[in-house]
Structure formats: C-alpha cells, structure tokens
Amino acid sequence: MSKETFVFTSSTLRSLRLQREMLEWEDRQRAASRQYASRRYQLASRSPLLLPKPARRTQYCRDPAVHNALYTGDLPGVQSIFKDETTANMIVETTNEELVWSAELGLWVLTPQKKQTSPLSITAARGYRDCVKHLLLQGAQVDAVVGGRAALHESCANHRAECTRLLLGYGANVNILSEEGLAPLHLCSTQESLPCAQLLLEYGALVNQNTRDHRASPLHVAAKHGLDDHMKLYLCYGANIAHRNREGETALNAACAGADRPEDAGRYYRVVKRLLDAGADAQTAGRKNHTPLHNACSNCHIRIVKLLLQHGAEVNVSNCAGYTPVNCALQAVEDYLEGEPEKVIAALLDHGAAPINPKMLKFCALSPEVMEVVLNSYDRIPSCDSWVGAVPPELWQLFGLSVPEVLEKNVKHQRFYNSVLRLVNQPRLLQHLTRCAIRKQLGVRCHLGVAELKLPSSLKDYLRLPLEGCLK
C-alpha cells in the first residue's frame, strides 16, 4: 500500500521512524556482542590463565587422625595430609559437650556444641612453627577468620612469638579484627605476650586501635591486667592515656578497678604510678561515676590510694549511688580484713574526707581497728543501734577457747567494743575534743599540717588517730 492510496498522519509516520531506528540499534548491539565474544575466545585460547577459575568448594574435616596430627604438631603427618591449597584451607570441625541451661527442663544439660577452626590457627596457637610454615607454603590463607579468629589472633593470645613473627612475615594483617571486634594487640593480655606485642607494633599495629563493642584500647587491656611492661611499650609508641572507652573509663580507671587481689598489689601499683607520671587525670570518673579513687578504695589498696591522693584525687566526690571513696572503703572492709583497711580510712580522713554517716558503721563492725579510726573522727560516740547487731556474738563475750591466738583476739575485741558501749552519748576527753578541733581546722591539709605544728612528736602522733585498742 502506497502513500497515494492510504492516508498517513504525522504521528503515524513518526512512530514508524522510531521503530525503524530501534531495530537498527538492536542489530548493531548484536553485532558488537558477537565481535566481543569472538575476541575474548581468541585471547582465552592463547592464555588459559585468563579463564575464570571455578570457585573452590570449602572442605570440612572431622577426621580424628587429622585432628591429632594438628593438635600434637606431628610435622610428617601434617605434610602427608596437607599437600595443596584446598587441604591447607579446609575447616576443622570438632564437637564438644558443654553445659547449657535448659529453660524447658529447668536444669543444666550437656549439649554437643560444634566448633570450627583452621589448621593454621590450631598450629599457630600451639607454637608449632614448622607446621605453620608448611601450611603457608601450601597456600593456607594467612588472614582467614574461621571460628571467630584468625591465626594471628591465636598466636598472640597464646604468646607464641615465633609463630607470630612467621605469620607477619607472610603478610598477615596486623590489625585484623576477630568476629568479637578484637585486634591481635588486644589479645596480648599476659606478661608472656610482651614479645608478641613488640612484634605487632614493629609491623605497624595501631597502638590506639579500639575494640569494636567496648572501644577499649590496648592500653586499657594492659592496665586492666596490670601489665607494666606493656604499658611502657605502648606509651613509647604514643598511646593515648586520656582515651575513654564506651563506659567513659580511662586506662587509670581500669588499673585501679583491676587491683582487686592483694597478691597483685605491687604490679598494679607500678601501672598506676606509670600512668600518673605520664599525665593521667586522677579525677576522671568512669562507669557509674566511679573515679580511680573510688575503685582503689573498693579494693582497699592503701598504696594506690595514697598515690592518687598525692596526685590530687578528690576525696568527697560522689558516684551515681551517692557514695564517696570513704563509703566504698567501708563497704569493702569485710572482704579485706587482712588488708589493713583502717589505713585507707585514716588516709582519706587526713585528706579532708567529710564526716562519715553513722549508718555506715555497720560495714566495719567486724574490724575493731576500722571502727576505732572512724569513731575517733567524731567528737562524741553516736548511738550503736545501727551497727551493734552486725558484731558476731563471739566477739562480745569469751567462751573459754583453748587456742591462745583466738583467745587473745577475742579479749582484744571485747575490750574495744565494751569501751565503745560505755561512751555512747557520753562526753569524750578534752584531749580528744582538742584533737577533733585541730583536725577540723586543718581540713584537707591535715596530712601536711600536722607535721608543721610546733608540738612534741607524741602529740603529733596522737593527732593522726593512732590505734590504741579502746576508746577514751
């Protein structure tokens, strides 16, 4: 049909033109695709390396013989089993029975738990250097995170310095994060791990890298575990002592809170001293508004308490529960009866601690020494109703015990508590009232002012609230 026999409108003509242009464009696209495919085939035929490699299928191993070779470091066995990249990157799967709480049964039950790891992680964690090297030479992925950790995490957590050096030499990521958000440097948490920490920093570990969840730095970890050598190392590499974790705590807060065992007192004292000498703020409050002094008093650590006081720690600041450092020390008396808690209380009072609420006396009822220091800070003995019930009956009277040490202790305690009862709501000696007035006048300078007074040494000692075994 021609234009002479059929009337075409302008819109019809435009549609036909557009349709023709679309068909021509599609023909050009198909021709270009065929040309590209032909050229790619020619290149691939000349160089097989350019062909896409099929994805490697992950293999799982539950064979006890393979597990035994890895966990015992049997190098000939490892060499005979792991001969290529596929076997070197297999996932080792174990099943252990673990106690799990069953809400349905209302008791703890043994439940099989599957755990996964890699051959490289197993051997690195146990320090089998030759096995680690063989696996790496067979193509084991040095940064593979299997079961939550990479091999470098395991070698550092188990202080295997030679394996750590080998992994780093093969290009391990020094700042790789585990599934928990921990870098290898965060896992250097024992004294034996110091060589690993040194290696990590030499290979470029970030000394101020934070954990993902708690935002704790390696300095926090070292402070928490009382690692003075680690602290020194990190500070030399520029660790930030003012960094605060997600709860607002600095490394100084962590160190003072971690010193909760008397046998570890010495090393935590060295850590705290190093931090304070480096410029750490003794008044920074952390979790629940606990300052370093709150934490040290809760652990009845007299040397750390005195050190913090020397660096300007505030004695009358309250935490979120309204407790001052003195209150924290009193609440810890029962747990640290052998730690001389009375010296902690006396040091705080000498630095201007506010008068102690008589309701807190119940916490020191088991320690006549602490009770004596606290009661001597009053100008009169308050009612004993709040604390007398907390004293065990055997301390009030003698039972004729045959052991001399126990008998002597009971006599001493009975003498003290009886002297307290006699003075309840009774006036104290003028000498004691004078002592209270002088100490109140000196206030926060009491620890320094007493030494400057022109008084005989015996009177100066009396002003420092010495223990006498009874109240007068």
XYZ file of C-alpha atoms in Angstrom:
472
model
C 0.000 0.000 0.000
C 1.482 3.339 -1.008
C 1.096 6.807 0.352
C -1.064 7.641 -2.657
C -3.711 5.051 -1.677
C -3.525 5.340 2.193
C -3.517 8.478 4.239
C -0.665 8.582 6.863
C -0.897 11.051 9.686
C 2.207 12.829 11.029
C 2.063 10.811 14.271
C 1.965 7.513 12.360
C 4.990 8.474 10.299
C 6.914 9.440 13.465
C 6.121 6.079 15.094
C 7.342 4.141 12.060
C 10.582 6.123 12.009
C 11.247 5.466 15.677
C 10.525 1.755 15.249
C 12.984 1.537 12.353
C 15.684 3.284 14.378
C 15.160 0.885 17.293
C 15.534 -2.184 15.055
C 18.756 -0.788 13.597
C 20.169 -0.129 17.100
C 19.417 -3.707 18.175
C 21.197 -5.062 15.078
C 24.303 -3.030 15.942
C 24.235 -4.304 19.563
C 24.079 -7.954 18.466
C 26.970 -7.441 16.056
C 29.093 -5.816 18.781
C 28.339 -8.673 21.200
C 29.396 -11.297 18.664
C 32.607 -9.414 17.942
C 33.464 -9.094 21.682
C 32.781 -12.790 22.311
C 34.985 -13.797 19.373
C 37.887 -11.635 20.581
C 37.584 -12.949 24.188
C 37.652 -16.550 22.943
C 40.791 -15.884 20.930
C 42.563 -14.372 23.958
C 41.478 -17.214 26.217
C 42.722 -19.809 23.752
C 46.141 -18.160 23.748
C 46.349 -17.739 27.612
C 44.479 -20.295 29.782
C 45.355 -18.230 32.858
C 42.780 -15.625 31.768
C 39.929 -18.095 32.006
C 37.767 -17.561 35.119
C 38.631 -20.036 37.844
C 35.792 -22.041 39.337
C 35.084 -21.191 42.964
C 36.868 -23.519 45.367
C 34.495 -25.626 47.375
C 35.112 -25.441 51.114
C 36.052 -28.772 52.662
C 35.233 -29.777 56.226
C 37.281 -32.220 58.236
C 36.037 -34.252 61.187
C 38.665 -36.988 60.979
C 40.252 -37.627 64.423
C 43.526 -38.666 62.762
C 43.804 -35.261 61.076
C 42.877 -33.507 64.316
C 45.521 -35.482 66.195
C 48.236 -34.548 63.699
C 47.422 -30.844 64.029
C 46.962 -30.695 67.791
C 50.142 -32.668 68.530
C 52.292 -30.873 65.959
C 53.088 -34.058 64.037
C 55.024 -32.479 61.151
C 55.351 -35.651 58.989
C 51.650 -36.286 59.466
C 50.761 -32.693 58.592
C 52.980 -32.866 55.487
C 51.327 -36.068 54.295
C 47.788 -34.723 54.792
C 48.043 -31.093 53.682
C 49.580 -31.234 50.207
C 47.771 -28.445 48.370
C 45.823 -25.224 48.760
C 42.489 -26.998 49.123
C 43.512 -29.158 52.066
C 45.524 -26.339 53.672
C 42.342 -24.227 53.809
C 39.924 -26.901 54.983
C 37.770 -26.153 58.013
C 38.467 -28.350 61.014
C 35.264 -29.132 62.876
C 35.063 -30.541 66.399
C 32.187 -31.344 68.709
C 32.427 -30.801 72.461
C 29.935 -31.458 75.202
C 29.115 -28.226 77.047
C 26.780 -27.438 79.917
C 23.851 -25.385 78.645
C 20.909 -24.137 80.699
C 17.613 -25.618 79.543
C 14.671 -23.375 80.376
C 12.269 -26.130 79.381
C 13.786 -28.679 81.789
C 14.872 -26.153 84.384
C 18.379 -27.580 84.730
C 21.828 -27.659 83.149
C 22.250 -30.279 80.450
C 25.205 -31.491 78.396
C 24.709 -30.375 74.817
C 27.012 -31.057 71.857
C 28.476 -27.824 70.525
C 30.185 -27.621 67.149
C 33.348 -25.548 66.901
C 35.207 -24.612 63.752
C 38.781 -23.533 63.216
C 41.529 -23.781 60.632
C 44.693 -25.899 60.518
C 46.729 -22.696 60.558
C 45.004 -21.423 63.718
C 45.452 -24.744 65.528
C 49.181 -24.958 64.871
C 49.807 -21.239 65.467
C 48.029 -21.368 68.833
C 50.258 -24.223 69.967
C 53.508 -22.817 68.672
C 54.190 -25.465 66.017
C 56.259 -23.191 63.805
C 57.317 -25.814 61.249
C 53.717 -26.919 60.767
C 52.627 -23.303 60.347
C 55.321 -22.750 57.714
C 54.321 -25.882 55.791
C 50.665 -24.840 55.697
C 51.594 -21.355 54.488
C 53.774 -22.813 51.738
C 50.845 -24.960 50.633
C 48.677 -21.867 50.210
C 46.873 -21.533 53.552
C 45.120 -18.153 53.711
C 47.039 -16.248 56.368
C 44.130 -13.894 57.211
C 41.291 -16.426 57.099
C 38.923 -15.858 60.042
C 37.485 -19.262 60.937
C 35.608 -19.861 64.166
C 35.813 -16.173 65.016
C 39.588 -15.662 64.921
C 42.492 -15.599 62.501
C 45.745 -17.454 63.083
C 47.450 -14.242 64.221
C 44.840 -13.818 66.959
C 45.575 -17.314 68.223
C 49.348 -16.953 68.215
C 49.174 -13.680 70.180
C 46.544 -14.888 72.638
C 48.746 -17.895 73.419
C 52.002 -15.835 73.398
C 53.642 -17.760 70.542
C 56.173 -15.170 69.415
C 57.908 -17.320 66.745
C 54.619 -18.161 65.057
C 53.575 -14.511 65.287
C 56.803 -13.476 63.555
C 56.291 -16.087 60.834
C 52.694 -15.065 60.141
C 53.635 -11.404 59.962
C 56.474 -12.278 57.601
C 53.949 -13.948 55.291
C 51.859 -10.784 55.159
C 49.309 -11.296 57.932
C 47.129 -8.247 58.549
C 48.497 -6.855 61.800
C 45.230 -5.025 62.585
C 42.762 -7.724 61.533
C 39.624 -7.883 63.689
C 38.083 -11.041 65.071
C 34.344 -11.606 64.989
C 34.287 -10.116 68.506
C 35.957 -6.967 67.192
C 39.380 -7.566 68.751
C 42.722 -6.879 67.084
C 45.724 -9.134 67.840
C 47.191 -6.412 70.093
C 44.074 -6.573 72.291
C 44.795 -10.256 72.942
C 48.253 -9.591 74.391
C 46.910 -9.782 77.923
C 49.613 -11.689 79.821
C 53.191 -10.866 80.734
C 54.394 -13.649 78.424
C 52.752 -11.934 75.437
C 55.124 -8.930 75.542
C 57.326 -10.210 72.651
C 54.182 -10.639 70.517
C 53.102 -7.080 71.310
C 56.532 -5.791 70.321
C 56.373 -7.649 67.005
C 52.888 -6.357 66.234
C 53.933 -2.752 66.811
C 57.083 -3.189 64.722
C 54.899 -4.400 61.839
C 52.564 -1.413 62.097
C 49.881 -2.320 64.633
C 47.744 0.661 65.646
C 48.552 1.352 69.287
C 45.291 3.291 69.740
C 43.013 0.868 67.872
C 39.762 0.274 69.768
C 37.734 -2.862 70.217
C 34.525 -2.704 68.216
C 31.998 -3.023 71.047
C 33.621 -1.529 74.159
C 36.018 0.871 72.401
C 38.852 -0.259 74.663
C 42.418 0.434 73.547
C 45.421 -1.870 74.078
C 46.374 0.496 76.917
C 43.068 -0.347 78.644
C 43.801 -4.060 78.283
C 47.295 -3.714 79.734
C 46.019 -1.576 82.622
C 43.192 -3.990 83.400
C 45.645 -6.895 83.687
C 48.370 -4.963 85.497
C 50.983 -5.269 82.728
C 53.549 -2.584 83.448
C 55.970 -3.607 80.662
C 53.152 -3.492 78.107
C 52.176 -0.053 79.404
C 55.707 1.225 78.973
C 55.848 -0.182 75.428
C 52.508 1.320 74.372
C 53.337 4.731 75.829
C 56.611 4.732 73.874
C 54.550 4.178 70.705
C 52.258 7.108 71.509
C 49.325 5.500 73.324
C 46.644 7.999 74.334
C 46.316 7.925 78.126
C 43.236 10.180 78.024
C 41.227 7.843 75.766
C 37.940 6.733 77.326
C 36.123 3.540 76.426
C 32.389 3.272 75.782
C 31.704 3.415 79.539
C 33.839 6.531 79.932
C 36.750 4.836 81.697
C 40.385 5.674 81.112
C 43.267 3.226 81.495
C 43.785 4.622 85.012
C 40.201 3.702 85.945
C 40.780 0.196 84.568
C 44.020 -0.274 86.527
C 42.529 0.851 89.846
C 39.476 -1.357 89.338
C 41.594 -4.369 88.371
C 43.737 -4.310 91.530
C 41.298 -6.466 93.490
C 43.709 -9.161 94.729
C 46.249 -8.377 97.465
C 48.864 -10.647 95.870
C 48.809 -8.488 92.710
C 49.067 -5.194 94.575
C 52.681 -4.499 93.613
C 52.339 -4.716 89.848
C 49.116 -2.685 89.770
C 50.809 -0.011 91.876
C 53.571 0.231 89.245
C 50.986 0.539 86.455
C 49.087 3.300 88.266
C 52.300 5.157 89.025
C 53.418 4.966 85.398
C 50.083 6.347 84.193
C 50.061 9.179 86.712
C 53.669 10.077 85.906
C 52.672 10.188 82.230
C 49.940 12.722 82.985
C 46.803 10.657 83.591
C 43.986 12.556 85.313
C 43.317 11.151 88.794
C 39.803 12.628 88.864
C 38.284 11.248 85.652
C 35.077 9.401 86.503
C 34.142 6.290 84.559
C 31.425 3.673 84.880
C 28.719 4.673 87.382
C 30.733 7.851 88.069
C 33.450 5.855 89.826
C 36.713 7.768 89.962
C 40.037 5.919 90.227
C 39.936 6.688 93.966
C 36.512 5.008 94.293
C 37.932 1.897 92.642
C 41.119 1.831 94.710
C 39.130 2.249 97.933
C 36.776 -0.560 96.915
C 39.867 -2.788 96.717
C 41.375 -1.407 99.973
C 44.659 -0.796 98.170
C 46.401 1.627 100.540
C 49.461 2.341 98.338
C 47.344 3.200 95.293
C 45.003 5.290 97.464
C 47.909 7.339 98.796
C 49.361 7.701 95.304
C 46.066 9.011 93.920
C 45.696 11.422 96.827
C 49.184 12.757 96.155
C 48.114 13.478 92.565
C 45.063 15.488 93.564
C 42.279 12.903 93.707
C 39.106 14.399 95.250
C 38.043 12.615 98.459
C 34.475 13.895 98.729
C 33.192 13.309 95.194
C 30.149 11.001 94.976
C 29.413 8.290 92.455
C 25.975 7.767 90.886
C 24.796 5.940 94.031
C 25.836 8.852 96.250
C 28.831 7.033 97.779
C 32.142 8.778 98.421
C 35.504 6.942 98.370
C 35.227 6.553 102.179
C 31.869 4.816 101.766
C 33.372 2.465 99.178
C 36.249 1.627 101.520
C 33.862 0.897 104.398
C 31.748 -1.399 102.234
C 34.880 -3.379 101.319
C 36.113 -3.874 104.902
C 34.562 -7.332 105.322
C 36.270 -8.587 102.139
C 39.686 -7.166 103.037
C 40.039 -7.643 106.798
C 43.695 -8.668 106.335
C 44.452 -5.739 104.038
C 44.623 -3.080 106.772
C 41.518 -1.170 105.662
C 41.903 1.127 108.671
C 44.906 2.736 106.959
C 42.779 3.537 103.911
C 40.126 5.196 106.088
C 42.762 7.161 108.035
C 44.423 8.382 104.804
C 41.097 9.629 103.437
C 40.256 11.405 106.699
C 43.711 13.021 106.710
C 42.950 14.458 103.262
C 39.717 16.096 104.349
C 37.102 13.389 103.866
C 33.694 14.538 105.110
C 32.339 13.109 108.394
C 31.149 9.537 107.939
C 27.442 8.861 108.239
C 26.885 6.694 111.381
C 24.669 4.424 109.266
C 27.839 3.230 107.519
C 29.297 1.877 110.775
C 27.587 -1.476 110.230
C 30.033 -2.190 107.400
C 33.069 -2.026 109.681
C 31.622 -3.855 112.675
C 33.891 -6.846 112.051
C 37.031 -4.712 112.242
C 37.679 -3.021 115.603
C 40.624 -1.192 114.003
C 38.462 0.468 111.347
C 35.741 1.152 113.890
C 38.264 2.867 116.177
C 39.551 5.159 113.418
C 36.026 6.120 112.348
C 34.721 6.714 115.883
C 37.764 8.816 116.755
C 36.834 11.147 113.903
C 33.665 12.089 115.881
C 33.624 14.429 118.868
C 31.130 12.044 120.510
C 30.139 8.392 120.061
C 26.840 8.066 118.157
C 24.150 5.546 119.010
C 25.218 1.978 118.368
C 21.791 0.825 117.171
C 22.888 0.930 113.541
C 25.884 -1.392 113.908
C 25.836 -3.376 117.137
C 23.755 -6.155 115.571
C 26.435 -6.729 112.929
C 29.048 -7.753 115.520
C 29.209 -11.572 115.919
C 28.176 -12.766 119.391
C 31.538 -14.474 119.983
C 33.245 -11.088 119.946
C 31.135 -9.804 122.827
C 31.972 -12.479 125.338
C 34.550 -15.186 125.996
C 33.816 -18.892 125.613
C 36.976 -20.246 127.226
C 38.571 -21.175 123.900
C 41.836 -23.044 124.361
C 43.684 -21.690 121.325
C 45.824 -18.783 122.623
C 45.643 -16.726 119.417
C 41.867 -16.880 119.212
C 41.531 -16.157 122.921
C 43.817 -13.133 122.645
C 41.878 -11.828 119.647
C 38.557 -12.174 121.454
C 39.921 -10.403 124.538
C 41.121 -7.510 122.384
C 37.821 -7.210 120.555
C 35.768 -7.472 123.735
C 37.842 -4.748 125.393
C 37.333 -2.396 122.450
C 33.602 -2.944 121.994
C 32.945 -2.604 125.720
C 34.799 0.733 125.725
C 32.558 1.888 122.855
C 29.380 0.960 124.705
C 30.489 2.875 127.796
C 30.990 6.091 125.799
C 27.777 6.101 123.758
C 26.198 9.550 124.152
C 28.800 10.386 126.792
C 31.289 13.308 126.601
C 34.775 12.454 125.330
C 38.010 13.552 126.985
C 39.054 17.179 126.499
C 42.224 15.898 124.846
C 40.145 14.115 122.182
C 37.898 17.146 121.656
C 41.005 19.270 121.107
C 42.236 16.739 118.559
C 38.929 16.929 116.671
C 39.052 20.750 116.663
C 42.633 20.839 115.318
C 41.923 18.291 112.597
C 38.798 20.169 111.552
C 40.768 23.397 111.335
C 43.466 21.793 109.184
C 40.859 20.225 106.878
C 42.245 18.919 103.595
C 45.776 19.899 104.716
C 45.651 17.682 107.780
C 48.160 15.192 106.314
C 50.658 18.043 105.823
C 49.642 20.456 108.554
C 50.202 18.077 111.472
C 53.894 17.778 110.604
C 54.252 21.557 110.539
C 52.777 22.108 114.023
C 55.266 23.022 116.724
C 54.266 20.180 119.006
C 56.048 17.211 120.587
C 56.175 14.154 118.326
C 53.905 12.219 120.711
C 51.137 14.817 120.267
C 51.618 14.816 116.505
C 51.166 11.051 116.506
C 48.015 11.448 118.608
C 46.578 13.858 116.033
C 46.977 11.178 113.348
C 44.372 8.906 115.027
C 46.675 6.069 116.180
C 45.189 2.715 117.184
C 45.045 2.186 120.955
C 42.677 -0.772 121.198
C 39.988 1.133 123.097
C 38.221 4.479 123.190
C 38.701 7.104 125.867
